[in-house]
Coordinates of C-alpha atoms in Angstrom, one line a residue:
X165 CA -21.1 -14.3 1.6
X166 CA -17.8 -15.8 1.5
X167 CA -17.8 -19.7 3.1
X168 CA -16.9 -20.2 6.8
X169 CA -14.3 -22.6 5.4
X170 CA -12.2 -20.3 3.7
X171 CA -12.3 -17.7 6.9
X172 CA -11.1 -20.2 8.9
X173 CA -8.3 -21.4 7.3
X174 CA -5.2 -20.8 6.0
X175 CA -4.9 -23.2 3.3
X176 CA -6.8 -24.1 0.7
X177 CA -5.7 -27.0 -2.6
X178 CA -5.0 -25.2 -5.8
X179 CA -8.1 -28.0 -7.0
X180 CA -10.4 -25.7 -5.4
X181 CA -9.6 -22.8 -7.3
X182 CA -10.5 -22.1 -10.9
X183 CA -8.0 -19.6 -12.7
X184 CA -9.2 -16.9 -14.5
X185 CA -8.3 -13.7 -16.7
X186 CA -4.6 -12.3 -15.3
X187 CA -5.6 -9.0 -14.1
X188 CA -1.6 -7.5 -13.2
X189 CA 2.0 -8.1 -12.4
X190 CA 4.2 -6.7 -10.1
X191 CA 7.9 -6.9 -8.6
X192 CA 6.7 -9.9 -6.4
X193 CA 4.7 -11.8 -9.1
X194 CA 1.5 -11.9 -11.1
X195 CA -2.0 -11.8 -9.7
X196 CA -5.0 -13.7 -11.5
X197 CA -8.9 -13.2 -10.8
X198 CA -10.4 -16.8 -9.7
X199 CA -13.3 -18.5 -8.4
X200 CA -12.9 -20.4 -5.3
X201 CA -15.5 -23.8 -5.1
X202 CA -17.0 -22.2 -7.8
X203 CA -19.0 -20.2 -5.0
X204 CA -16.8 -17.0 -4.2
X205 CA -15.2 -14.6 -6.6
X206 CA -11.5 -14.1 -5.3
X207 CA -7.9 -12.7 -6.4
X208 CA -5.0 -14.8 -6.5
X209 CA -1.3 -13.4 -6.1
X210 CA 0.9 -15.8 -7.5
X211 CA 4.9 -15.1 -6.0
X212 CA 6.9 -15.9 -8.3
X213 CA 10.4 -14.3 -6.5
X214 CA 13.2 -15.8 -5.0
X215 CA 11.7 -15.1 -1.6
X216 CA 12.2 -17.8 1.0
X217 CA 8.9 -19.8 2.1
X218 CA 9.5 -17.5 5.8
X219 CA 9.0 -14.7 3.7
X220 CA 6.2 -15.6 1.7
X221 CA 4.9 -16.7 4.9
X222 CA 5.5 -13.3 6.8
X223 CA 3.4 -11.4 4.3
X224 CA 1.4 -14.0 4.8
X225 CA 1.0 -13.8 8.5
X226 CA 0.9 -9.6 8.4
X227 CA -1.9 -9.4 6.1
X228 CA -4.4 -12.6 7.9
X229 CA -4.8 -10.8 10.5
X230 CA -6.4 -7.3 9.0
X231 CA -10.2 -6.6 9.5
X232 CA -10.8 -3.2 8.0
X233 CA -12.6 -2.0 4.7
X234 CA -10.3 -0.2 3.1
X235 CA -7.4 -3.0 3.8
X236 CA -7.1 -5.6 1.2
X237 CA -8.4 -8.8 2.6
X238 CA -6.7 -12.1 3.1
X239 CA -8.4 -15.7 3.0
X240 CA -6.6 -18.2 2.0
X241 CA -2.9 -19.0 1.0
X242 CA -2.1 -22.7 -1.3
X243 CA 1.6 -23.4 -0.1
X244 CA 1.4 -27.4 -1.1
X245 CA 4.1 -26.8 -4.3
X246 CA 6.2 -23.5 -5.5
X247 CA 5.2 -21.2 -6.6
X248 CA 2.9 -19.8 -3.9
X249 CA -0.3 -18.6 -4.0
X250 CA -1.9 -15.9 -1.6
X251 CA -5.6 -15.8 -2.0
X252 CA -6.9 -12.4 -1.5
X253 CA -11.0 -10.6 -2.1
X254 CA -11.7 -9.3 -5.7
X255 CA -11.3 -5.9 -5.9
X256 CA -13.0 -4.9 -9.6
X257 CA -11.1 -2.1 -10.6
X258 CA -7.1 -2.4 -10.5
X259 CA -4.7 -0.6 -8.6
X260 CA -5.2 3.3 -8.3
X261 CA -3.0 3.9 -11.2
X262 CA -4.8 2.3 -13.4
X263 CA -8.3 3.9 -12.4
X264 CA -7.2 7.4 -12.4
X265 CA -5.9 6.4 -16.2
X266 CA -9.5 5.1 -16.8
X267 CA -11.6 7.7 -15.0
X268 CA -9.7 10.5 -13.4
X269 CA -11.2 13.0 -15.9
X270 CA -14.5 12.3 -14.1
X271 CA -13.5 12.6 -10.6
X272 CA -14.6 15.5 -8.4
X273 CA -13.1 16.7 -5.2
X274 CA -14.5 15.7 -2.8
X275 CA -14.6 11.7 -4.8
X276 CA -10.6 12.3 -4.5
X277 CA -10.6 13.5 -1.2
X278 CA -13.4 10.6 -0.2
X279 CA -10.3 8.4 -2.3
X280 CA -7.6 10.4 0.6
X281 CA -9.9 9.5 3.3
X282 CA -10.4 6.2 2.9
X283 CA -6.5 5.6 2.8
X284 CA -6.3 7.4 5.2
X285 CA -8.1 5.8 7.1
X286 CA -6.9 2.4 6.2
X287 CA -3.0 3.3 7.3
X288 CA -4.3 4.3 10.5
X289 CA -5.8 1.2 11.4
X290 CA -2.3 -0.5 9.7
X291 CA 0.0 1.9 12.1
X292 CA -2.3 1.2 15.2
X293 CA -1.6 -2.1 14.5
X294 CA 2.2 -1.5 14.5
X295 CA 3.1 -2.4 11.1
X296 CA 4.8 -0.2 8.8
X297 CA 4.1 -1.1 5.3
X298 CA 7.0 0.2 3.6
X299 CA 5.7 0.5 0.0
X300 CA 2.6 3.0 -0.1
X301 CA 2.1 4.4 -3.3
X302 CA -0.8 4.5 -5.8
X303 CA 0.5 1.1 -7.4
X304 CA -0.6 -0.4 -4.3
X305 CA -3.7 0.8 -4.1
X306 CA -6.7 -1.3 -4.9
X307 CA -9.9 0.4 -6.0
X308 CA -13.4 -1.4 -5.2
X309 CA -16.9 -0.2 -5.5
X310 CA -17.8 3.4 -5.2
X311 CA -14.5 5.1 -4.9
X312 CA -13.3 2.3 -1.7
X313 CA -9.7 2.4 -1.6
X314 CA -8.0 -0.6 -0.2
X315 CA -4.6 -0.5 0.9
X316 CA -2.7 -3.4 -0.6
X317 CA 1.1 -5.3 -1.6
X318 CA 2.8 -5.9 1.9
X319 CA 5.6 -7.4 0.4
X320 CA 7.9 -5.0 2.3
X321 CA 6.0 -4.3 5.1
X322 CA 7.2 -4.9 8.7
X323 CA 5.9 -5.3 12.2
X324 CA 6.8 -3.4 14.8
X325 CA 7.7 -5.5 18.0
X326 CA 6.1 -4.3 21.4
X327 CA 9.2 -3.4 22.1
X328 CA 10.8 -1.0 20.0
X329 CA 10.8 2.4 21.7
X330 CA 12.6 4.0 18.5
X331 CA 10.5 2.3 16.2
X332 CA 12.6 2.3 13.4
X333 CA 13.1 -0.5 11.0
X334 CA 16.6 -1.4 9.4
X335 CA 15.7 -1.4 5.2
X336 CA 19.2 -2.6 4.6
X337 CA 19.2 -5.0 1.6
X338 CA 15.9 -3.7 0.5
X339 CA 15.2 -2.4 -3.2
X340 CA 13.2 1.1 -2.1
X341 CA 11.0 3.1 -4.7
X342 CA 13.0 6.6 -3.8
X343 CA 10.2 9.0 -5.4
X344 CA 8.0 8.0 -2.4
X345 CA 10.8 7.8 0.2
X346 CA 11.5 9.8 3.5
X347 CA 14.5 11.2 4.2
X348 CA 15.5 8.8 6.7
X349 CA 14.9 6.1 4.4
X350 CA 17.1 7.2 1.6
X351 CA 19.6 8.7 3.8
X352 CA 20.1 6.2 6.6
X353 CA 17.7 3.0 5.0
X354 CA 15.5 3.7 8.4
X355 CA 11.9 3.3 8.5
X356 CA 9.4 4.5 11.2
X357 CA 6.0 4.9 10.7
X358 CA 6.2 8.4 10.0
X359 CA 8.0 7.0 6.4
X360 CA 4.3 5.8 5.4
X361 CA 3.2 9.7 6.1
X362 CA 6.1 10.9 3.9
X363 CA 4.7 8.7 1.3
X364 CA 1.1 9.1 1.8
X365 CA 1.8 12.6 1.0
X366 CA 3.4 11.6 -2.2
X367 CA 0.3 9.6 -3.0
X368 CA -1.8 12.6 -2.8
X369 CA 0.6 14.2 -5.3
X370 CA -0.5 11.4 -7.4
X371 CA -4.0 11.2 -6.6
X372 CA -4.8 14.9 -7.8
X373 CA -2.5 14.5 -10.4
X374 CA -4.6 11.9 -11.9
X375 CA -1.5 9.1 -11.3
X376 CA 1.4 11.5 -12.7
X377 CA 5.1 10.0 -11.6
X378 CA 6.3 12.7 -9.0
X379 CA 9.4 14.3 -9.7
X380 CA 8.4 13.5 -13.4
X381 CA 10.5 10.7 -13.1
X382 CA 13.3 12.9 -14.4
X383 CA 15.8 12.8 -11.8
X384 CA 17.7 10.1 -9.3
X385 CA 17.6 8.7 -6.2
X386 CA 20.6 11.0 -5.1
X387 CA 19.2 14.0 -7.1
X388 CA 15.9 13.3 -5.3
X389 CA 17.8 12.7 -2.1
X390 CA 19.7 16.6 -2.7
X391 CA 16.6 18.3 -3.3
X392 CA 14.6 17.1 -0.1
X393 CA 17.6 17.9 1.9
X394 CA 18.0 21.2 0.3
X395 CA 14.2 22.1 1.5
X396 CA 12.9 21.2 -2.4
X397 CA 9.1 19.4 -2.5
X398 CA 6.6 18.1 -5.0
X399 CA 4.4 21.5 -6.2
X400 CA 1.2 21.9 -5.7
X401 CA -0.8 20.1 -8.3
X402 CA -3.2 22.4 -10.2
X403 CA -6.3 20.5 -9.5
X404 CA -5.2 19.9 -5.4
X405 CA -6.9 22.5 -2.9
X406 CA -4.6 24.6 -1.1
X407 CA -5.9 23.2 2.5
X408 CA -4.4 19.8 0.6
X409 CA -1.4 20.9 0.1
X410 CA -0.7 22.0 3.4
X411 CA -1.3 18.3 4.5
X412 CA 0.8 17.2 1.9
X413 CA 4.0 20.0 3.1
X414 CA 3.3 18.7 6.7
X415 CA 3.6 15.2 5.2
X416 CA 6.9 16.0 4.1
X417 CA 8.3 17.5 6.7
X418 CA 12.2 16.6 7.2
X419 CA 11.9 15.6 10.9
X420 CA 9.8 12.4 11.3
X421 CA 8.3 12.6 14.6
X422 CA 7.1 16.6 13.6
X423 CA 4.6 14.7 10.5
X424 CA 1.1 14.0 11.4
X425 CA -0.2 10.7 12.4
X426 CA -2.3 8.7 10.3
X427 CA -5.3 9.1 13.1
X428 CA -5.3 12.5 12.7
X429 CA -5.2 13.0 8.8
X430 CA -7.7 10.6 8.2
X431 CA -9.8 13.2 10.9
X432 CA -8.4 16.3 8.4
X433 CA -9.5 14.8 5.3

């Protein structure tokens, strides 16, 4: 069980961490496995960009506050010298990427959809929580134990205040991934949280396409851009069930507010 101490804190001294084995890097830095008091096994993201300390403190303060199984877990940050550390649970297997490399060959069905579920499941309790994450995508998917998918990276993320009726989210100044963008995101840099169902739709191209790159990685952002706008889509992946597809089409549709919630995917799947 993890200690009392590090749930009820933010902040932990680097002395009580031991370093281990790098396990990935990213845009936003590398991430290490470690043992904390030399009692719990944890994860430690190490930020190693530009950001200010506000906004290495805003993913900070979005992620704390997430209770759910299939949303990575924060415990602990070490802010006492640069760079930062964000001190996360051990999740044994990588991102999703990574595991579909390893083991996608041995997957059934319904494992992947259980995989769809979970996410599901996981951005539902995100966008009830009124945070957008910005970024979804198999390379920010954690897998744990038994097929658990844990949605992870909130570097980009943003939440919603109580007060915006349009619930849109200016990405101005913000480098995008366009293969898993909405049309209002690469036409007008807006997010709502119908973006994340544009992407999550994306992500099950990738997840029954055992982590392919969609659009093959062939064409760019304004070629991407032309064909969504033209009615063009990802097709259906050999191995995907037609009653997936159709999720992932109504994922994509062009007009946000006409895409499924998150709540009532995670019910379809």
């Amino acid at each position: 069980d993890l200690s009392v101490e590090l749930m009820n804190t933010w902040h932990v001294p680097r002395s009580s961490i031991k370093m281990g084995n790098l396990l990935g890097r990213g845009n936003f830095g590398e991430v290490y496995e470690g043992r904390w008091n030399d009692t719990t096994d944890v994860a430690i993201k190490i930020v190693r960009t530009n950001s200010s300390f506000d906004t290495f403190m805003k993913e900070v303060k979005t992620m704390i506050s997430f209770k759910h199984e299939n949303v990575l877990q924060i415990y602990a940050v070490c802010k006492e010298k640069w760079p930062y550390w964000i001190v996360t649970e051990l999740v044994p297997y990588g991102n999703m990427l990574h595991y579909l490399g390893r083991f996608g060959h041995e997957l059934s069905e319904v494992e992947r959809l259980y995989m769809a579920f979970g996410i599901a499941s996981g951005m539902a309790y995100l966008s009830k929580k009124r945070c957008i994450h910005c970024d979804l995508a198999g390379r920010n998917i954690l897998m744990g134990q038994h097929n658990i998918c844990k949605v992870a990276d909130f570097g980009l993320s943003h939440k919603l205040k109580e007060m915006d009726t349009e619930e849109y989210y200016d990405a101005t100044g913000h480098v995008v991934p366009f293969q898993w963008m909405a049309p209002e995101v690469l036409i007008q840099l807006k997010f709502t949280r119908k973006s994340d169902v544009w992407s999550f739709g994306v992500l099950l191209y990738e997840l029954f396409t055992d982590g392919k790159r969609p659009y093959a990685g062939d064409l760019g952002a304004q070629q991407v851009q032309d064909l969504i706008k033209c009615g063009g889509r990802l097709k259906r992946p050999d191995a995907c069930p037609n009653v997936v597809y159709h999720i992932m089409q109504r994922c994509w549709n062009f007009e946000h507010r006409k895409r499924p919630p998150f709540c009532k995917l995670k019910r379809e799947l």
